[in-house]
Coordinates of C-alpha atoms and ligand atoms in Angstrom, one line a residue:
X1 CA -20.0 -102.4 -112.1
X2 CA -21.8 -103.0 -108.8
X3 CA -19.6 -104.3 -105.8
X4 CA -20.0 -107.6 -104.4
X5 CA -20.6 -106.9 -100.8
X6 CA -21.6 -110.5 -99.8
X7 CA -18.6 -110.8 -97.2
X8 CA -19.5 -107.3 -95.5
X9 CA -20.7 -106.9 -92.0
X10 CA -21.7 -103.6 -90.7
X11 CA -23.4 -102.6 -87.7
X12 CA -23.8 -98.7 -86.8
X13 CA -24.0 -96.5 -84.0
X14 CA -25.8 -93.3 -84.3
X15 CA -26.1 -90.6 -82.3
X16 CA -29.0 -87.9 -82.1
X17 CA -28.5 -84.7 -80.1
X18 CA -32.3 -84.5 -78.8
X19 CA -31.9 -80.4 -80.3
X20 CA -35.8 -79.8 -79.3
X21 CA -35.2 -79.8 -75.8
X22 CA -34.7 -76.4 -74.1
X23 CA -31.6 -77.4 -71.7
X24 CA -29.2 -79.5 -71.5
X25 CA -29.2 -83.2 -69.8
X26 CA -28.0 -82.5 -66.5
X27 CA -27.8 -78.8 -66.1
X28 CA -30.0 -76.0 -67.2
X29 CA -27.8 -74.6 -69.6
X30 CA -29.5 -73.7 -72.9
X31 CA -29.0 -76.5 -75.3
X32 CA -29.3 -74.3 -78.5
X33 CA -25.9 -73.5 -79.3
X34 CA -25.8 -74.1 -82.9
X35 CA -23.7 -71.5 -84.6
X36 CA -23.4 -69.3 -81.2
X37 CA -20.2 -68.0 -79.8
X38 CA -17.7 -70.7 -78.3
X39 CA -17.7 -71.4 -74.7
X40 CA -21.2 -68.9 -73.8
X41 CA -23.5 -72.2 -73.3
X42 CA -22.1 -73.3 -70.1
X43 CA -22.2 -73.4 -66.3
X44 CA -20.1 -74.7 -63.6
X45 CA -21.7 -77.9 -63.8
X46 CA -21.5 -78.5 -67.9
X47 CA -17.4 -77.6 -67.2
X48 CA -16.8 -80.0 -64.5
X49 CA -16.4 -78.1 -61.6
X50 CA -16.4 -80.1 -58.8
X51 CA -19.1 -80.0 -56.0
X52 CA -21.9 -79.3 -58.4
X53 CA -25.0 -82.4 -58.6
X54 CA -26.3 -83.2 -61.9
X55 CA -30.0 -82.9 -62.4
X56 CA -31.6 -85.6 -65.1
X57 CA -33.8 -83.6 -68.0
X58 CA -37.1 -85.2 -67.5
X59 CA -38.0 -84.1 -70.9
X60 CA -35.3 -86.6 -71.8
X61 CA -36.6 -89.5 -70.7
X62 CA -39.4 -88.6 -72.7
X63 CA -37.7 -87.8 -75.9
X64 CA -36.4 -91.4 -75.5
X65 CA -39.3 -93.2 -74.8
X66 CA -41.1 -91.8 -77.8
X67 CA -38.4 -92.9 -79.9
X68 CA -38.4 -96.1 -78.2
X69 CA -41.8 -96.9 -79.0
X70 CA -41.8 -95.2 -82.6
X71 CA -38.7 -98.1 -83.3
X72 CA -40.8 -101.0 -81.6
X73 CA -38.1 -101.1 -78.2
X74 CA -38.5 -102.7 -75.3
X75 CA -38.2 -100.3 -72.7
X76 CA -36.6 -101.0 -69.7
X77 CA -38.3 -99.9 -66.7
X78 CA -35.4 -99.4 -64.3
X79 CA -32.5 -97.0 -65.0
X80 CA -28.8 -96.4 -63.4
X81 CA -26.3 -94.1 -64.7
X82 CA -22.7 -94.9 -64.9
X83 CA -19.8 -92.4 -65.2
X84 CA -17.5 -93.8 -68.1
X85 CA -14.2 -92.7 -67.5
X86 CA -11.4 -91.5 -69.4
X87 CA -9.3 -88.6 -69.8
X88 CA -9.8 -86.2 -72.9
X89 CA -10.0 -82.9 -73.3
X90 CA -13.6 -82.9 -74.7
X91 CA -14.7 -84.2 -71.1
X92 CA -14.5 -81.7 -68.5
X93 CA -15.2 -84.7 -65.9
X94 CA -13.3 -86.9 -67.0
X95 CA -16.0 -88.9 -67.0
X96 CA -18.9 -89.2 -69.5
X97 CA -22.3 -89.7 -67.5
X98 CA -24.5 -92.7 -69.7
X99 CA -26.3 -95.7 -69.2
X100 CA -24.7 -98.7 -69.4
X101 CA -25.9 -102.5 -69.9
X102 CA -24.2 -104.2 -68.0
X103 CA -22.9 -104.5 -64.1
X104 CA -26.9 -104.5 -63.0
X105 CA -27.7 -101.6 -65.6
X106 CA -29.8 -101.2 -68.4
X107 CA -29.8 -99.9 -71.8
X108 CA -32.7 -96.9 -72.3
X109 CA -34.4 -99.8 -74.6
X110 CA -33.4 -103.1 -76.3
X111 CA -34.6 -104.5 -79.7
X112 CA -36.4 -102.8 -82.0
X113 CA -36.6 -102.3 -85.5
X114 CA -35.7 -100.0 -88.9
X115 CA -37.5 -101.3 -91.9
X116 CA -35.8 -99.8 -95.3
X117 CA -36.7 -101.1 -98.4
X118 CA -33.9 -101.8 -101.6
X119 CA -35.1 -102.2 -104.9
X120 CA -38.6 -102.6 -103.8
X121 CA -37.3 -105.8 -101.4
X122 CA -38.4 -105.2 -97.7
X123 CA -36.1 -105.8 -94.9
X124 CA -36.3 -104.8 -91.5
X125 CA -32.9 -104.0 -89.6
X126 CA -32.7 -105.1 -86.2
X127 CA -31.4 -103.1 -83.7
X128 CA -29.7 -103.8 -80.7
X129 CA -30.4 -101.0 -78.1
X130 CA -31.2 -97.3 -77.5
X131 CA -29.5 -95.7 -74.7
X132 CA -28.8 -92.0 -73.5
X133 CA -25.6 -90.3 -72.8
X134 CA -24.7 -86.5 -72.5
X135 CA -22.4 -85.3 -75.6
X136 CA -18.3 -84.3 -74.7
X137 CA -17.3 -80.8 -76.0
X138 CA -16.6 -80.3 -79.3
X139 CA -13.1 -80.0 -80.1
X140 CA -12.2 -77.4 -82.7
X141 CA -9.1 -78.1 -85.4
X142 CA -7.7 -75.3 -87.5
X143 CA -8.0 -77.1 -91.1
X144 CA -7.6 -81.0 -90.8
X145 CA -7.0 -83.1 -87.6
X146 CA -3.7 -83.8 -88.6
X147 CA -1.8 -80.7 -89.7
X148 CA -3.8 -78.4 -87.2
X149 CA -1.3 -76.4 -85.0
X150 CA -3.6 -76.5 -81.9
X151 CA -6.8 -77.8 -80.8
X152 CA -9.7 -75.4 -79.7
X153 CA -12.3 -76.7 -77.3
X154 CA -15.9 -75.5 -77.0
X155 CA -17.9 -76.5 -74.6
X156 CA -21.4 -75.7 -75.3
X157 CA -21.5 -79.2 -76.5
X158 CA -20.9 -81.0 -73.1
X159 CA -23.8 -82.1 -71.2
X160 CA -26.2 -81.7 -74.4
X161 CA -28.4 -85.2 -74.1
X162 CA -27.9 -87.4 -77.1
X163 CA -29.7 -90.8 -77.9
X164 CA -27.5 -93.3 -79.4
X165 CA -29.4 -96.6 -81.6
X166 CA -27.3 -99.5 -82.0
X167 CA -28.2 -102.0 -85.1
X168 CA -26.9 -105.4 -84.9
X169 CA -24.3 -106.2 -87.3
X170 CA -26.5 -107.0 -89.9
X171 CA -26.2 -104.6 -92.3
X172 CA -24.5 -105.7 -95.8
X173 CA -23.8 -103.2 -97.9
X174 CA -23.0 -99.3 -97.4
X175 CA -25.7 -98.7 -99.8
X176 CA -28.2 -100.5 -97.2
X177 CA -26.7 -98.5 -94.2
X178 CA -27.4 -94.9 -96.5
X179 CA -31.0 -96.5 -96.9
X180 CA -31.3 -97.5 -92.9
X181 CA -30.1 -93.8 -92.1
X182 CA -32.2 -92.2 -94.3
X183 CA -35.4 -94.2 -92.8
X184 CA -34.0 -93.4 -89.5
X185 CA -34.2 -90.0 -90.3
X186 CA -37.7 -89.7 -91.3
X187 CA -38.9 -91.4 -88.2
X188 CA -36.5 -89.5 -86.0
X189 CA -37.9 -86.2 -88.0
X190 CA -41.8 -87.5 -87.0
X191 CA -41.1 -87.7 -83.3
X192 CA -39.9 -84.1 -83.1
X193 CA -37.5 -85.4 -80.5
X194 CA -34.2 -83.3 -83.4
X195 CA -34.1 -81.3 -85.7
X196 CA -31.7 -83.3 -88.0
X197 CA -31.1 -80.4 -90.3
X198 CA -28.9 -78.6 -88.2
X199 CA -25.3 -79.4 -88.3
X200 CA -23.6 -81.4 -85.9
X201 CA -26.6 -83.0 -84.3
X202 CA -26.0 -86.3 -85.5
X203 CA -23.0 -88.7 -86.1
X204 CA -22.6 -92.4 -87.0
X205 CA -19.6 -94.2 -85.7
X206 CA -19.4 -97.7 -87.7
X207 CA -18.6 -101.2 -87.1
X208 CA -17.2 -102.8 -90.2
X209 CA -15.9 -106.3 -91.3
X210 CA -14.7 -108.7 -93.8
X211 CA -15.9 -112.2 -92.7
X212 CA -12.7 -114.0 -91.4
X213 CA -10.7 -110.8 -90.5
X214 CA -11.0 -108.4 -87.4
X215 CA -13.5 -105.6 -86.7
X216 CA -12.5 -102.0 -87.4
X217 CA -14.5 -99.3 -85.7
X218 CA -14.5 -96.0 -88.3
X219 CA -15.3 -92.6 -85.2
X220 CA -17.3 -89.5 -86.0
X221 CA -19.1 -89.6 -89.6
X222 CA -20.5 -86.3 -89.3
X223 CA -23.3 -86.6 -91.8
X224 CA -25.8 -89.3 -92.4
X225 CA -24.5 -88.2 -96.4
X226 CA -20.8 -89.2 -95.4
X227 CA -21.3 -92.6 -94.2
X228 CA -21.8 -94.2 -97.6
X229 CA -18.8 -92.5 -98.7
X230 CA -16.7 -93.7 -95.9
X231 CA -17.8 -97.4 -95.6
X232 CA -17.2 -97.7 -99.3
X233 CA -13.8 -96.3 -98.6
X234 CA -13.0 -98.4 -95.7
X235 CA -14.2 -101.9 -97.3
X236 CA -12.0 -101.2 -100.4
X237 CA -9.3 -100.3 -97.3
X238 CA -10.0 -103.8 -95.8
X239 CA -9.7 -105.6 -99.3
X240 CA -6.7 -104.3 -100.5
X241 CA -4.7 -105.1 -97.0
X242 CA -5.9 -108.8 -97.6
X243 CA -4.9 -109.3 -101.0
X244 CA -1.5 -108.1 -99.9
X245 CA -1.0 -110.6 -97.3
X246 CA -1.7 -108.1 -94.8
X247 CA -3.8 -108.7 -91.3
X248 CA -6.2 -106.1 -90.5
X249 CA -6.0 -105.0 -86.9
X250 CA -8.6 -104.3 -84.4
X251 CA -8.4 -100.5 -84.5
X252 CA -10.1 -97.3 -84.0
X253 CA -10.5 -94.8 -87.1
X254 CA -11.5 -91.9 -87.9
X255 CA -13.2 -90.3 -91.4
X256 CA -11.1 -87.5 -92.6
X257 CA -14.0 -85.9 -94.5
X258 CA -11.9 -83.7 -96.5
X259 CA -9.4 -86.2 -98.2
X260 CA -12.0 -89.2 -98.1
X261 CA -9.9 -91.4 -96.3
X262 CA -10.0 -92.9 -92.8
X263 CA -7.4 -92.2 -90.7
X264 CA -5.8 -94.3 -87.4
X265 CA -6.8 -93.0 -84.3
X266 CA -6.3 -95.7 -81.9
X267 CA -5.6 -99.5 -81.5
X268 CA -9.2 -100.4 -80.0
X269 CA -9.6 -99.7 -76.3
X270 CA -11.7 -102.1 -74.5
X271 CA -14.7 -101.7 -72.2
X272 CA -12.8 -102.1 -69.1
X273 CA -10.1 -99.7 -69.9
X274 CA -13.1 -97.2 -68.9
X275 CA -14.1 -98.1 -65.3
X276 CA -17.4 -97.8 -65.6
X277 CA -18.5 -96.9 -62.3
X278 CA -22.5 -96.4 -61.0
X279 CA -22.7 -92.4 -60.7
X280 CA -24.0 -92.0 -57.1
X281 CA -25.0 -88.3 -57.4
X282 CA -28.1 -89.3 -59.7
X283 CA -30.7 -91.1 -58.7
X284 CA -32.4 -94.6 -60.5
X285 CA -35.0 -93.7 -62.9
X286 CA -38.5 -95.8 -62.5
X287 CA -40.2 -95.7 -65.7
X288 CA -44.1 -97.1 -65.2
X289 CA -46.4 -97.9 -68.0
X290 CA -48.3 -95.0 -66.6
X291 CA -45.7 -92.6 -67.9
X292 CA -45.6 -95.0 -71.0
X293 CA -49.4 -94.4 -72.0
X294 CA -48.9 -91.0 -71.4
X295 CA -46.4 -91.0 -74.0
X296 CA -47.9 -93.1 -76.9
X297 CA -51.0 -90.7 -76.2
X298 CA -49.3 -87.3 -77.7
X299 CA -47.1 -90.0 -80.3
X300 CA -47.5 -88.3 -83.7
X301 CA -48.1 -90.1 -86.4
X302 CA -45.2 -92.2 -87.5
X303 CA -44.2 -92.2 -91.6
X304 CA -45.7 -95.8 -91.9
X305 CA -48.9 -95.3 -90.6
X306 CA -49.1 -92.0 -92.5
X307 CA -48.2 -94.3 -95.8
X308 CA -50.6 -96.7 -95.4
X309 CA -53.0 -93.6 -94.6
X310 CA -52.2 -91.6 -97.7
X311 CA -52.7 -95.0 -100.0
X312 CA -55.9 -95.8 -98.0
X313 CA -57.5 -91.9 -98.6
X314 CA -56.1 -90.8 -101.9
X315 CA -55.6 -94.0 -103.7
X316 CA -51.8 -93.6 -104.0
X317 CA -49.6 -96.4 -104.5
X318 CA -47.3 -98.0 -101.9
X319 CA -44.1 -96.9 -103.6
X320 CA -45.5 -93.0 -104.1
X321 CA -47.0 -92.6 -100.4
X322 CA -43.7 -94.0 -99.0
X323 CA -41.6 -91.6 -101.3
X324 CA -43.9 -89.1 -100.3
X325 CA -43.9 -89.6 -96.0
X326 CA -40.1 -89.3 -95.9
X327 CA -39.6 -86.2 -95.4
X328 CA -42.5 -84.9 -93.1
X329 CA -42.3 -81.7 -94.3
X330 CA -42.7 -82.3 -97.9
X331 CA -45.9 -84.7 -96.8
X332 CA -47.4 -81.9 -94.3
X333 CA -47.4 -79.8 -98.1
X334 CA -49.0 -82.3 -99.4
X335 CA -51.5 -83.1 -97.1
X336 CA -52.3 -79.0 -97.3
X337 CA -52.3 -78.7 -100.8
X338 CA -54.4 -81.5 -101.9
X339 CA -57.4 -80.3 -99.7
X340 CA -57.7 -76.6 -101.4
X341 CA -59.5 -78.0 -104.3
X342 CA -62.7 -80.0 -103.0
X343 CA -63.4 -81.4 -106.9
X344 CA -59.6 -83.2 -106.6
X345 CA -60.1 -86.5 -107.3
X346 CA -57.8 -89.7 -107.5
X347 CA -56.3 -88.7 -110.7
X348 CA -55.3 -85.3 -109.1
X349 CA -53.9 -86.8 -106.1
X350 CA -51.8 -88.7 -108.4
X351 CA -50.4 -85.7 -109.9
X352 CA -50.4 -83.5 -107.1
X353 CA -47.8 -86.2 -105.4
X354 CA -45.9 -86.8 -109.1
X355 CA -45.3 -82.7 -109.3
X356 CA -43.9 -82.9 -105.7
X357 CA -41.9 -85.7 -105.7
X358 CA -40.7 -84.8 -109.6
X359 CA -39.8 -81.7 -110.3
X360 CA -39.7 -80.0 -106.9
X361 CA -38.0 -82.6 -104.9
X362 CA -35.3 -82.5 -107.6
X363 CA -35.3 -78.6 -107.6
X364 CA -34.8 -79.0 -103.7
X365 CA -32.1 -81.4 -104.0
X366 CA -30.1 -79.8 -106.7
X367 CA -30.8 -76.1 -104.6
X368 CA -29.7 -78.0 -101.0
X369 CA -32.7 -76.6 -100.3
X370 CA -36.0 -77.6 -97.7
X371 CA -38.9 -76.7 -98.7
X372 CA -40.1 -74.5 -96.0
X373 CA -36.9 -72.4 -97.0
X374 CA -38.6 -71.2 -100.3
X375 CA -41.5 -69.7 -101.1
X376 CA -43.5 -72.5 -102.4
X377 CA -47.2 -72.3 -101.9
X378 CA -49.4 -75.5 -102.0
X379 CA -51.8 -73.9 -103.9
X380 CA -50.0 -72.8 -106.5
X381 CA -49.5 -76.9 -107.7
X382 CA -53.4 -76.6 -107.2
X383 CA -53.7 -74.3 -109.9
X384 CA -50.9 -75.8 -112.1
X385 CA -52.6 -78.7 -112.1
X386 CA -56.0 -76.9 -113.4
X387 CA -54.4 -75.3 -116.0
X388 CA -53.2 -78.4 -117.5
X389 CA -56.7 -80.3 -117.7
X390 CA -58.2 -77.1 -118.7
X391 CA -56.1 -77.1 -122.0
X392 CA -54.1 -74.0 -121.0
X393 CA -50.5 -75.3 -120.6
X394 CA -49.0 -78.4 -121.6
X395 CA -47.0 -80.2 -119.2
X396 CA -43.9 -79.8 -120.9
X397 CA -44.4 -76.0 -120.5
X398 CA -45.7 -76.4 -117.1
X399 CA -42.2 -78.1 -116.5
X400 CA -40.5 -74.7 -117.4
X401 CA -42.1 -73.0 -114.6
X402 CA -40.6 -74.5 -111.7
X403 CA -38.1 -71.6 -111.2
X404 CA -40.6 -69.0 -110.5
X405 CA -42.8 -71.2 -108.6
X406 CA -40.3 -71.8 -106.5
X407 CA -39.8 -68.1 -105.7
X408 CA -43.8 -67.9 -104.9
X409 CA -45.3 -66.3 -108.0
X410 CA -48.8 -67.3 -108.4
X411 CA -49.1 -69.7 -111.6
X412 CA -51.7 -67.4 -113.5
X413 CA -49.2 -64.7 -113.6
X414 CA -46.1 -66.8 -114.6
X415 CA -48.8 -68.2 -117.9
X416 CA -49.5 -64.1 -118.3
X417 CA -45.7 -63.3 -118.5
X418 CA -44.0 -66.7 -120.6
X419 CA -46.9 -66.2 -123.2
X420 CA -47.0 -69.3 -123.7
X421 CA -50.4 -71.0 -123.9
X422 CA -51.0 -74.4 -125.1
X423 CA -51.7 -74.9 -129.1
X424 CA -54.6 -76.7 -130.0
X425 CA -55.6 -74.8 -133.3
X426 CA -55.9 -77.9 -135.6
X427 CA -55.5 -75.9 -138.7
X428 CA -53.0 -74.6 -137.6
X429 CA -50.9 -77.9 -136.1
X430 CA -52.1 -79.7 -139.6
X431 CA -50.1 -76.7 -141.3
X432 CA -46.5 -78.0 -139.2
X433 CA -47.3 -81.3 -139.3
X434 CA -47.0 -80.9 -143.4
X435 CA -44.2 -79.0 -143.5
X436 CA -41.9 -81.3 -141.4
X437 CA -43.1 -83.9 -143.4
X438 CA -42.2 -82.6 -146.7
X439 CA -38.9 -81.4 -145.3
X440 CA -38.0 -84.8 -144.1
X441 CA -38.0 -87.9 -146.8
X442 CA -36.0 -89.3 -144.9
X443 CA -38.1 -89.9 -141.7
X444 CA -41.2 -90.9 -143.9
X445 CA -38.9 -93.7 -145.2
X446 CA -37.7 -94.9 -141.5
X447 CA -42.0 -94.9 -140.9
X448 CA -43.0 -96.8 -143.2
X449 CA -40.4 -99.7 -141.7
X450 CA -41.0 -98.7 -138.2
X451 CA -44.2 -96.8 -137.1
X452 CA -42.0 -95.8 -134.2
X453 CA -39.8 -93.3 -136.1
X454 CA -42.7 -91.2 -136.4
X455 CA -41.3 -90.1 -132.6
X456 CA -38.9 -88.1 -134.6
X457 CA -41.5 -85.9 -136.1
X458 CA -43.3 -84.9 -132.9
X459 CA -39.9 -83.5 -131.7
X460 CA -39.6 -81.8 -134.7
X461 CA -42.9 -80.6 -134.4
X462 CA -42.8 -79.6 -130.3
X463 CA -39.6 -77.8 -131.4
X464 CA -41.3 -75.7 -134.1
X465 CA -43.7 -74.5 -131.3
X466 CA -41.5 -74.5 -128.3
X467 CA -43.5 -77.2 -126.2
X468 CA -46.6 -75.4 -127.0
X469 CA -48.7 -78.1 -129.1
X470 CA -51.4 -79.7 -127.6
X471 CA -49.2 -83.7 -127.2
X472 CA -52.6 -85.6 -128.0
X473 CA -53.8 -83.5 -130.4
X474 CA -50.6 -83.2 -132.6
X475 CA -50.2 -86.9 -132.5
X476 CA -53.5 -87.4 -133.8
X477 CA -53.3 -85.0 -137.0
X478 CA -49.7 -86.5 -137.2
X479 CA -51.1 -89.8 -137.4
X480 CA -53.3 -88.5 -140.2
X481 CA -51.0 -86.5 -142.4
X482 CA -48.7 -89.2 -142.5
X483 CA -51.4 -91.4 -143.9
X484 CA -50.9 -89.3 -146.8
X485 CA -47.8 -89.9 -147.3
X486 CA -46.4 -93.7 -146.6
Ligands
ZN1 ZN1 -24.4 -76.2 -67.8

């Protein structure tokens, strides 16, 4: 049974390490420090020493203002950062340097727009702002946060620039939040500005609430795959307390990944427990329309343009080209693939984008796999798709090569090795068709009430040659043997 979400109110707040730049925001510290050894990414300045002036990453501003303009923000043209103070052991500071809207600053960019689409009905989820920050260190716990004897802290993470997106709180359902995040994703994925695959580069705190009762705040969703999970979790949280009498409280929580639950972390802090204070050792930041320009000059193409592109050129439909842009690198395949073969035409496009978005996006997803981590050549569908209009392979056969296509082997010598060919020898079909006839009264008998039931003989009949008939060819001489006998 679905949920009735109509009382929900979620707004979210993600936050994108910008993992293509080279350095991090404010140092020159190399920002790739996925999966490299604890504390080696880090200078005096990163740690907090004091007497050391922060530097912005210009390439930052940049990032930004292409994701600014590839979500429709207004960009604000004067910037100021603010330290944000508090004392953790993540923030070697004790201040986190960020923009900050109000007391005469700015956010990076306000407005904008996410458009998703649920059920084939278009909405478009407004945002609130963009704005930059630099990430804390990453604190390290020995199982879960709770039972863990001590805390580790690593900070290759502090001072790498992240971008944070704010949506109003206009979200109504987790499943429309997975389906925000996931368009979110492509776009970010177009702009180059992350690389989203890598762990740890982005996480989604969440603003959640039942109308009539307070706002809960749920930290540190580490994967855009979690937040679902946890919103379902924490609404079901929320419902329970209410039909028990209880009030829910104004609090910070956290997602506990491992059990599924959220956990208290704080009662909410408000904005000025932090202090925020204009950081005097970094200059304002002018952006002109100038540097703009420059920007939306070298803007790739963004995965709605490229949709409407793909349905203009090769005649695909809106729901297949939008399936089909989400994941850049699956659309960059087919973009290659479908221009080997000059004599493709709109039926083959059609395929071409049916055998991607099929059977190898569901061989990728049940592998956890991308596609430029197998061996996968575009050509190969190419020829796949030849062999099946030439009469060599049925498509139910083709269907059993995706294994070995997978792992590169050129199609001609998978058809060479599985032996089997498609069977269009008429005699030779007639001869099946006849026997499962005779060896099944009880079929003819459902046929002659319900020309349907015949469906049960072509099973029969693909069975007898493992896939291998020729589909329109068998049901013809099916058609006509049966004649015979109803
Ligand atoms: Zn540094």
């Amino acid at each position: 049974m679905s949920e009735n979400y109509e009382d929900v109110v979620i707004g979210l707040e993600t936050h994108i390490q910008l993992s293509n730049l080279k350095t991090k925001f404010f140092c020159g510290c190399d920002s790739n420090y996925y999966g490299k050894e604890p504390n080696s990414h880090v200078c005096p300045g990163c740690l907090g020493f004091p007497g050391i002036l922060p530097l912005t990453n210009k390439k930052a501003i940049e990032f930004a203002t292409r994701l600014a303009l590839a979500l429709d923000c207004k960009i604000n043209k004067l910037l100021y950062f603010f330290r944000k103070q508090y004392y953790y052991p993540d923030m070697a500071r004790n201040f986190q340097l960020t923009l900050y809207n109000k007391l005469g600053g700015n956010a990076f960019a306000d407005g904008g727009s996410v458009p998703i689409k649920i059920n084939g009905i278009k909405k478009n989820i407004e945002l609130n702002r963009i704005h930059l920050e630099e990430d804390p260190a990453r604190l390290v716990h020995k199982g879960s946060i709770t039972t863990s004897p001590y805390t580790l802290v690593d900070y290759n993470r502090s001072g790498i620039a992240l971008i944070e997106i704010v949506t109003d709180p206009v979200i109504t359902s987790p499943e429309e939040a997975r389906e925000y995040l996931n368009q979110l994703k492509s776009i970010i994925q177009y702009t180059g500005i992350s690389d989203l695959n890598i762990e740890g580069t982005c996480r989604v705190d969440a603003n959640i609430s039942i109308k009539g009762s307070a706002r809960v705040e749920v930290k540190n969703i580490n994967s855009f795959k979690e937040v679902e999970r946890a919103l379902k979790w924490e609404i079901q949280r929320h419902r329970h307390s209410i039909k028990r009498g209880k009030t829910i409280i104004q609090e910070t929580r956290g997602w506990d990944e491992k059990r599924r639950i959220t956990i208290q972390m704080r009662k909410k802090e408000f904005e000025e427990d932090y202090r925020y204070f204009p950081e005097q050792d970094l200059p304002k930041i002018e952006i002109d329309d100038n540097f703009i320009e420059n920007v939306k000059k070298e803007m790739p193409e963004m995965p709605m343009a490229r949709s409407r592109r793909l349905q203009e050129i090769y005649n695909l439909s809106e729901f297949d080209a939008d399936n089909l842009v989400l994941d850049k690198t699956i659309a960059d395949f087919y973009e290659e693939g479908i221009k080997i073969d000059p004599k493709f035409d709109r039926e083959d496009y059609k395929l071409y984008c049916n055998w991607l978005m099929n059977n190898v996006a569901r061989w990728l997803n049940e592998n956890n796999k991308e596609i430029r981590d197998t061996k996968l050549q575009p050509g190969q569908i190419v020829d796949l798709i030849k062999s099946i209009k030439e009469g060599k392979i049925t498509t139910k056969i083709a269907k059993t090569y995706i294994d070995e296509m997978m792992n590169g082997t050129p199609i001609s010598t998978i058809i060479k090795k599985s032996g089997k060919i498609r069977i269009a020898d008429e005699k030779f079909l007639e001869d099946i068709c006849r026997k499962v006839i005779q060896e099944n009264p009880k079929i003819v008998e459902d046929c002659r009430k319900n020309p349907k039931a015949k469906m049960a003989f072509v099973g029969k009949i693909m069975k007898e040659t493992k896939g291998q008939a020729d589909p329109g060819l068998t049901n013809e001489i099916l058609n006509k043997v049966l004649k015979e006998f109803i």
